[in-house]
Amino acid sequence: GMFGPTVAGYVVSKGGPEISWWVWSLGAWLVVAILGMLRVDLNGKVLAVLLTTEVAIVVILSVAGLGKQANGWDLTSLSPGGLFGHSGVGALLVTALLGYVGFEASAVFSEEAKNPRRTVPVATYTSLVVIGVVYAVASWAMSVHYGDDKVAAVAQEQGPGMMFGMSSSVVGEIANVLFMTSLFAAMLSFHSAVGRYMFALGREGVLPRPLGRTNLRTGAPRTASLVQSAFGVVVIVVYAVAGWDPMVRLFFWLGTTGGFGVLCLLAATAIAIIRFFAMDRRGENAWRRVIAPGLAAIALLGMVWAGVANYSTLLGVKPGAIEAWALPSLYAVTAVLGIGYGLYLRTARSDIYRGIGLGANAAAGRAQTDPDTVAVR
């Protein structure tokens, strides 16, 4: 939704031909679809190169911004009071969370990691720390550079370009290009994560089992990746044919709605952790079993409530607009359907239900608890 229009506008600004956004989006889609069929380590190398370069340029821009202050090194923008005193705090929190989406996805790549018990936790915590530090410093640098009293107006006028203007034109140009590569990196990482979620659910029988098939040569989730690619191309074609604004109606509306969905899932997961360890402590201490997930659940549920209350602000539409209640309501409908399907599996397909969460051991776990198998033994 953002990649196509951004690249199209950039090419025109450099004197190139005026090509529709969906052509660029389809081109990127094709590359992602091909990479999605390859090994995760190759995708990881592509993402690592792009991400390292992008973080480096953000650091350079931040240093440049801090070096040219409008009113000194003002710390006002870092005050929590300024955030929670805002009437649209729910919209702000959902938008901010969208920037962190993906930190939890390292777990779905555990089977393709050489030492998942070590690398997955390290990757997760490291990503959170790096993201938090980079976002905080970059945001503060823009506030210092443009002035705390003017930064909002500049952002409204220039959009992402406001950050690129904090340094020289050469650095700004490099940053502009890397902004586009970052959008491609996001497409690739989302594709890989969604494909592996579908793969895990397909292997356990929760979703159709063909989704659990892998590429014999690369080990990548073949069918799930192709299904995700199919979803992607359908969305691009629908928006192109309908003539809908891809920046607003696709990237912003559905992107932020996706961020809200992740927020709901994180809140549900925090509650599920407490219940899970209440059934079996598994040797974990109270901090991991109750305290940490309990504090997380309280904070996350508060954010969900604030997000729903400010959803019209989040989308930039009038209060009561159909989009403001229809989009978040989709998650309530999905939750009801999901719970109903779970109850069905527990009663009618108990073999599948018992295998949920066992990953590669799902089939073995079902066999061990199957009465017929036990009787034969």
Coordinates of C-alpha atoms in Angstrom, one line a residue:
G1 CA 0.0 0.0 0.0
M2 CA 2.9 2.4 0.6
F3 CA 5.6 0.8 -1.4
G4 CA 4.0 1.3 -4.8
P5 CA 2.9 4.9 -4.4
T6 CA 6.3 5.9 -2.8
V7 CA 8.4 4.4 -5.6
A8 CA 6.1 5.8 -8.3
G9 CA 6.4 9.3 -6.8
Y10 CA 10.1 9.0 -6.4
V11 CA 10.7 7.9 -10.0
V12 CA 8.6 10.8 -11.3
S13 CA 10.4 13.3 -9.1
K14 CA 13.7 12.1 -10.7
G15 CA 12.3 12.7 -14.2
G16 CA 11.3 9.1 -14.9
P17 CA 8.1 7.8 -16.5
E18 CA 4.8 8.0 -14.7
I19 CA 3.9 4.5 -13.9
S20 CA 0.8 3.4 -11.8
W21 CA 1.5 2.4 -8.2
W22 CA 0.2 -1.1 -8.6
V23 CA 2.8 -1.9 -11.3
W24 CA 5.6 -1.2 -8.7
S25 CA 3.6 -3.1 -6.0
L26 CA 3.2 -6.2 -8.3
G27 CA 7.0 -6.1 -9.1
A28 CA 7.8 -6.1 -5.4
W29 CA 5.2 -8.8 -4.8
L30 CA 6.8 -11.1 -7.4
V31 CA 10.3 -10.7 -5.7
V32 CA 8.8 -11.4 -2.3
A33 CA 6.9 -14.4 -3.6
I34 CA 10.1 -15.9 -5.0
L35 CA 12.1 -15.2 -1.8
G36 CA 9.3 -16.7 0.3
M37 CA 10.0 -20.1 -1.3
L38 CA 13.7 -20.0 -0.4
R39 CA 15.4 -20.8 2.9
V40 CA 14.9 -18.5 5.9
D41 CA 18.6 -17.9 6.2
L42 CA 18.7 -16.3 2.7
N43 CA 15.7 -14.0 3.6
G44 CA 17.5 -13.3 6.9
K45 CA 20.6 -12.2 5.1
V46 CA 18.7 -9.9 2.8
L47 CA 16.8 -8.4 5.7
A48 CA 20.0 -8.1 7.8
V49 CA 21.8 -6.1 5.1
L50 CA 18.8 -3.8 4.5
L51 CA 18.1 -3.3 8.2
T52 CA 21.7 -2.6 9.2
T53 CA 22.0 0.0 6.5
E54 CA 18.7 1.6 7.4
V55 CA 19.6 1.7 11.2
A56 CA 23.0 3.3 10.3
I57 CA 21.4 6.1 8.2
V58 CA 18.8 6.7 10.9
V59 CA 21.6 7.1 13.5
I60 CA 23.4 9.5 11.1
L61 CA 20.3 11.6 10.6
S62 CA 19.6 11.6 14.4
V63 CA 23.1 12.8 15.2
A64 CA 22.8 15.5 12.5
G65 CA 19.4 16.6 13.9
L66 CA 20.7 16.8 17.5
G67 CA 23.7 18.9 16.2
K68 CA 21.4 21.6 14.8
Q69 CA 18.9 22.5 17.6
A70 CA 16.1 24.9 17.2
N71 CA 15.8 25.8 20.9
G72 CA 18.5 23.8 22.5
W73 CA 18.2 20.2 23.7
D74 CA 14.6 20.4 24.9
L75 CA 13.4 17.3 26.8
T76 CA 9.7 18.2 26.8
S77 CA 8.8 15.7 24.1
L78 CA 10.2 12.8 26.2
S79 CA 7.8 13.6 29.1
P80 CA 5.2 10.9 29.6
G81 CA 2.8 13.6 30.8
G82 CA 2.6 14.9 27.3
L83 CA 1.4 11.5 26.0
F84 CA -1.2 10.6 28.6
G85 CA -2.6 14.1 28.6
H86 CA -3.6 13.7 24.9
S87 CA -7.2 13.0 24.1
G88 CA -6.2 10.6 21.3
V89 CA -3.8 8.5 23.4
G90 CA -5.4 5.3 22.2
A91 CA -4.7 6.1 18.6
L92 CA -1.1 7.0 19.5
L93 CA -0.5 3.8 21.3
V94 CA -1.9 1.6 18.5
T95 CA 0.2 3.5 15.9
A96 CA 3.3 3.1 18.1
L97 CA 2.7 -0.6 18.6
L98 CA 2.6 -1.0 14.9
G99 CA 6.3 -0.1 14.8
Y100 CA 7.1 -3.0 17.0
V101 CA 5.1 -5.6 15.2
G102 CA 7.3 -8.6 14.3
F103 CA 9.4 -8.7 17.5
E104 CA 7.4 -11.8 18.6
A105 CA 7.8 -13.5 15.3
S106 CA 11.3 -14.9 16.1
A107 CA 9.5 -17.9 17.8
V108 CA 8.0 -19.1 14.6
F109 CA 11.4 -19.4 13.0
S110 CA 12.7 -21.6 15.9
E111 CA 12.6 -24.8 13.9
E112 CA 14.8 -23.3 11.2
A113 CA 17.3 -22.0 13.8
K114 CA 20.4 -24.0 14.8
N115 CA 20.1 -23.3 18.5
P116 CA 16.5 -22.0 19.1
R117 CA 16.7 -22.1 22.9
R118 CA 19.5 -19.5 22.8
T119 CA 19.0 -17.6 19.6
V120 CA 15.2 -17.0 19.8
P121 CA 15.2 -15.3 23.2
V122 CA 18.3 -13.3 22.4
A123 CA 16.8 -12.2 19.0
T124 CA 13.5 -11.2 20.7
Y125 CA 15.0 -9.1 23.5
T126 CA 17.7 -7.6 21.3
S127 CA 15.1 -6.5 18.8
L128 CA 13.0 -4.8 21.5
V129 CA 15.9 -2.9 22.9
V130 CA 17.3 -1.8 19.5
I131 CA 13.8 -0.7 18.3
G132 CA 13.1 1.2 21.5
V133 CA 16.4 3.0 21.5
V134 CA 16.4 3.9 17.8
Y135 CA 12.8 5.1 17.9
A136 CA 13.3 7.2 21.0
V137 CA 16.5 8.9 19.8
A138 CA 15.2 9.5 16.3
S139 CA 11.9 11.0 17.6
W140 CA 13.7 13.2 20.1
A141 CA 16.2 14.3 17.4
M142 CA 13.4 15.5 15.2
S143 CA 11.8 17.4 18.1
V144 CA 15.1 19.1 18.9
H145 CA 15.9 19.9 15.3
Y146 CA 12.6 21.5 14.4
G147 CA 11.5 22.7 17.8
D148 CA 9.0 21.0 20.1
D149 CA 6.4 23.7 19.3
K150 CA 6.8 23.1 15.5
V151 CA 7.6 19.5 15.0
A152 CA 3.9 18.4 14.7
A153 CA 3.3 21.0 12.0
V154 CA 6.4 20.0 10.1
A155 CA 5.4 16.3 10.3
Q156 CA 1.9 17.1 9.0
E157 CA 3.5 19.0 6.1
Q158 CA 6.4 16.8 5.1
G159 CA 5.6 13.3 6.4
P160 CA 8.5 10.9 6.3
G161 CA 10.6 13.6 4.5
M162 CA 11.0 15.6 7.7
M163 CA 13.6 13.2 9.0
F164 CA 15.5 13.1 5.7
G165 CA 15.8 16.9 5.9
M166 CA 17.8 16.9 9.1
S167 CA 21.1 16.3 7.3
S168 CA 22.8 17.1 4.0
S169 CA 21.0 16.6 0.7
V170 CA 23.2 13.6 -0.1
V171 CA 22.4 11.8 3.2
G172 CA 18.8 12.8 2.7
E173 CA 18.7 11.2 -0.7
I174 CA 20.3 8.0 0.6
A175 CA 17.8 7.9 3.4
N176 CA 14.9 8.4 0.9
V177 CA 16.1 5.3 -1.0
L178 CA 16.5 3.3 2.1
F179 CA 13.0 4.3 3.2
M180 CA 11.8 2.5 0.1
T181 CA 14.0 -0.6 0.8
S182 CA 12.7 -0.6 4.3
L183 CA 9.1 -0.9 3.0
F184 CA 10.3 -3.9 0.9
A185 CA 12.0 -5.4 3.9
A186 CA 8.7 -5.1 5.8
M187 CA 6.9 -6.8 3.0
L188 CA 9.3 -9.7 3.0
S189 CA 9.4 -10.1 6.8
F190 CA 5.5 -10.0 7.1
H191 CA 5.3 -12.5 4.3
S192 CA 7.7 -14.9 6.0
A193 CA 6.0 -14.6 9.4
V194 CA 2.5 -15.1 8.1
G195 CA 3.5 -18.0 5.9
R196 CA 5.1 -19.8 8.9
Y197 CA 2.1 -19.2 11.1
M198 CA -0.1 -20.8 8.5
F199 CA 2.5 -23.6 8.1
A200 CA 2.4 -24.3 11.9
L201 CA -1.4 -24.4 12.0
G202 CA -1.6 -26.6 8.9
R203 CA 0.9 -29.1 10.2
E204 CA -1.1 -29.4 13.4
G205 CA -4.4 -29.9 11.4
V206 CA -6.0 -26.7 12.7
L207 CA -5.9 -25.3 9.2
P208 CA -6.0 -27.5 6.0
R209 CA -3.0 -29.9 6.2
P210 CA -1.6 -29.0 2.8
L211 CA -0.4 -25.7 4.4
G212 CA 2.0 -27.8 6.5
R213 CA 3.9 -29.0 3.4
T214 CA 7.5 -27.7 2.9
N215 CA 9.8 -27.3 -0.1
L216 CA 11.9 -30.4 -0.1
R217 CA 15.0 -28.5 -1.3
T218 CA 14.9 -25.4 0.9
G219 CA 12.7 -26.5 3.8
A220 CA 10.5 -23.3 3.4
P221 CA 6.7 -23.6 4.0
R222 CA 5.9 -24.0 0.3
T223 CA 2.1 -24.1 0.3
A224 CA 1.6 -21.5 3.0
S225 CA 4.0 -19.1 1.2
L226 CA 2.1 -19.6 -2.1
V227 CA -1.3 -19.0 -0.3
Q228 CA 0.1 -15.8 1.3
S229 CA 1.3 -14.7 -2.1
A230 CA -2.1 -15.3 -3.5
F231 CA -3.7 -13.1 -0.9
G232 CA -1.2 -10.4 -1.6
V233 CA -1.8 -10.3 -5.4
V234 CA -5.6 -10.3 -4.9
V235 CA -5.4 -7.3 -2.6
I236 CA -3.3 -5.4 -5.0
V237 CA -5.6 -6.2 -7.9
V238 CA -8.8 -5.3 -6.0
Y239 CA -7.4 -1.9 -4.9
A240 CA -6.1 -1.2 -8.4
V241 CA -9.4 -2.0 -10.1
A242 CA -11.5 -0.2 -7.5
G243 CA -9.3 2.9 -7.7
W244 CA -9.0 3.1 -3.9
D245 CA -6.3 5.2 -2.4
P246 CA -3.6 2.6 -1.4
M247 CA -1.8 4.9 1.0
V248 CA -4.9 5.7 3.1
R249 CA -7.3 2.8 2.6
L250 CA -4.7 0.0 2.4
F251 CA -1.5 1.0 4.1
F252 CA -2.9 3.3 6.8
W253 CA -6.4 1.9 7.5
L254 CA -5.5 -1.8 7.3
G255 CA -2.0 -1.4 8.5
T256 CA -3.0 0.3 11.7
T257 CA -6.0 -2.1 12.1
G258 CA -3.4 -4.9 11.8
G259 CA -1.5 -3.2 14.6
F260 CA -4.6 -3.1 16.7
G261 CA -5.1 -6.8 16.0
V262 CA -1.6 -7.6 17.3
L263 CA -2.4 -5.6 20.4
C264 CA -5.5 -7.7 21.0
L265 CA -3.5 -10.9 20.5
L266 CA -0.7 -9.8 22.9
A267 CA -3.4 -9.1 25.6
A268 CA -5.0 -12.5 25.0
T269 CA -1.6 -14.2 25.1
A270 CA -0.7 -12.5 28.5
I271 CA -3.9 -13.9 30.0
A272 CA -3.3 -17.3 28.4
I273 CA 0.2 -17.5 30.0
I274 CA -1.3 -17.1 33.5
R275 CA -3.9 -19.8 32.9
F276 CA -1.3 -22.2 31.3
F277 CA 1.1 -22.0 34.2
A278 CA -1.8 -22.3 36.7
M279 CA -2.4 -25.8 35.3
D280 CA 1.3 -26.7 35.4
R281 CA 4.1 -24.6 36.8
R282 CA 6.7 -26.4 34.8
G283 CA 9.4 -25.3 37.2
E284 CA 9.0 -21.6 36.3
N285 CA 9.1 -18.9 39.1
A286 CA 6.3 -16.6 40.1
W287 CA 7.7 -13.7 38.0
R288 CA 7.4 -15.6 34.8
R289 CA 4.1 -17.4 35.7
V290 CA 2.0 -14.6 37.2
I291 CA 3.6 -11.3 37.9
A292 CA 5.1 -10.4 34.5
P293 CA 2.1 -11.6 32.4
G294 CA -0.3 -10.1 34.9
L295 CA 1.2 -6.6 34.6
A296 CA 1.4 -7.0 30.8
A297 CA -2.3 -8.1 30.7
I298 CA -3.4 -5.0 32.7
A299 CA -1.4 -2.6 30.5
L300 CA -2.4 -4.3 27.2
L301 CA -6.1 -4.4 28.0
G302 CA -6.0 -0.7 28.9
M303 CA -4.4 -0.1 25.5
V304 CA -7.1 -2.1 23.8
W305 CA -9.8 -0.1 25.5
A306 CA -8.1 3.2 24.6
G307 CA -7.7 2.0 21.0
V308 CA -11.4 1.2 20.6
A309 CA -12.4 4.5 22.2
N310 CA -10.1 6.5 19.8
Y311 CA -10.5 4.4 16.7
S312 CA -12.0 7.3 14.6
T313 CA -9.0 9.4 15.5
L314 CA -6.7 6.5 14.6
L315 CA -8.2 6.3 11.1
G316 CA -8.7 10.1 10.7
V317 CA -12.4 9.8 10.1
K318 CA -15.4 11.4 11.8
P319 CA -16.7 9.8 15.1
G320 CA -19.4 7.2 14.3
A321 CA -18.1 6.6 10.7
I322 CA -18.7 3.0 9.6
E323 CA -14.9 2.3 9.4
A324 CA -14.4 3.4 13.0
W325 CA -16.6 0.6 14.3
A326 CA -16.5 -2.0 11.5
L327 CA -12.8 -2.6 11.4
P328 CA -12.2 -3.2 15.1
S329 CA -15.4 -5.2 15.3
L330 CA -13.9 -7.7 12.8
Y331 CA -11.7 -8.9 15.6
A332 CA -14.6 -9.6 17.9
V333 CA -16.3 -11.6 15.2
T334 CA -13.1 -13.5 14.5
A335 CA -12.6 -14.2 18.2
V336 CA -16.1 -15.7 18.5
L337 CA -15.6 -17.8 15.4
G338 CA -12.2 -18.9 16.7
I339 CA -13.5 -19.9 20.1
G340 CA -16.3 -21.8 18.5
Y341 CA -13.9 -23.6 16.2
G342 CA -11.7 -24.5 19.2
L343 CA -14.7 -25.9 21.1
Y344 CA -15.6 -28.0 18.0
L345 CA -12.1 -29.4 17.8
R346 CA -12.0 -30.2 21.5
T347 CA -15.2 -32.2 21.2
A348 CA -15.4 -33.6 17.7
R349 CA -11.6 -33.7 16.7
S350 CA -9.9 -34.2 20.0
D351 CA -6.9 -35.7 18.3
I352 CA -6.2 -32.4 16.6
Y353 CA -7.0 -30.4 19.7
R354 CA -4.4 -32.4 21.7
G355 CA -1.7 -31.7 19.1
I356 CA -2.2 -27.9 19.2
G357 CA 1.1 -26.2 20.2
L358 CA 3.2 -29.4 19.9
G359 CA 4.8 -28.2 16.7
A360 CA 6.8 -30.9 14.9
N361 CA 5.7 -33.3 17.7
A362 CA 2.0 -32.8 17.0
A363 CA 1.6 -36.1 15.2
A364 CA 3.6 -38.0 17.8
G365 CA 1.6 -36.4 20.6
R366 CA -1.7 -37.4 19.0
A367 CA -0.4 -41.0 18.5
Q368 CA 0.7 -41.3 22.1
T369 CA -2.8 -40.3 23.4
D370 CA -4.8 -42.1 20.8
P371 CA -6.8 -44.9 22.6
D372 CA -6.6 -47.2 19.6
T373 CA -2.8 -46.9 19.4
V374 CA -2.5 -47.5 23.2
A375 CA -4.7 -50.6 22.8
V376 CA -2.5 -52.0 20.1
R377 CA 0.6 -51.4 22.2

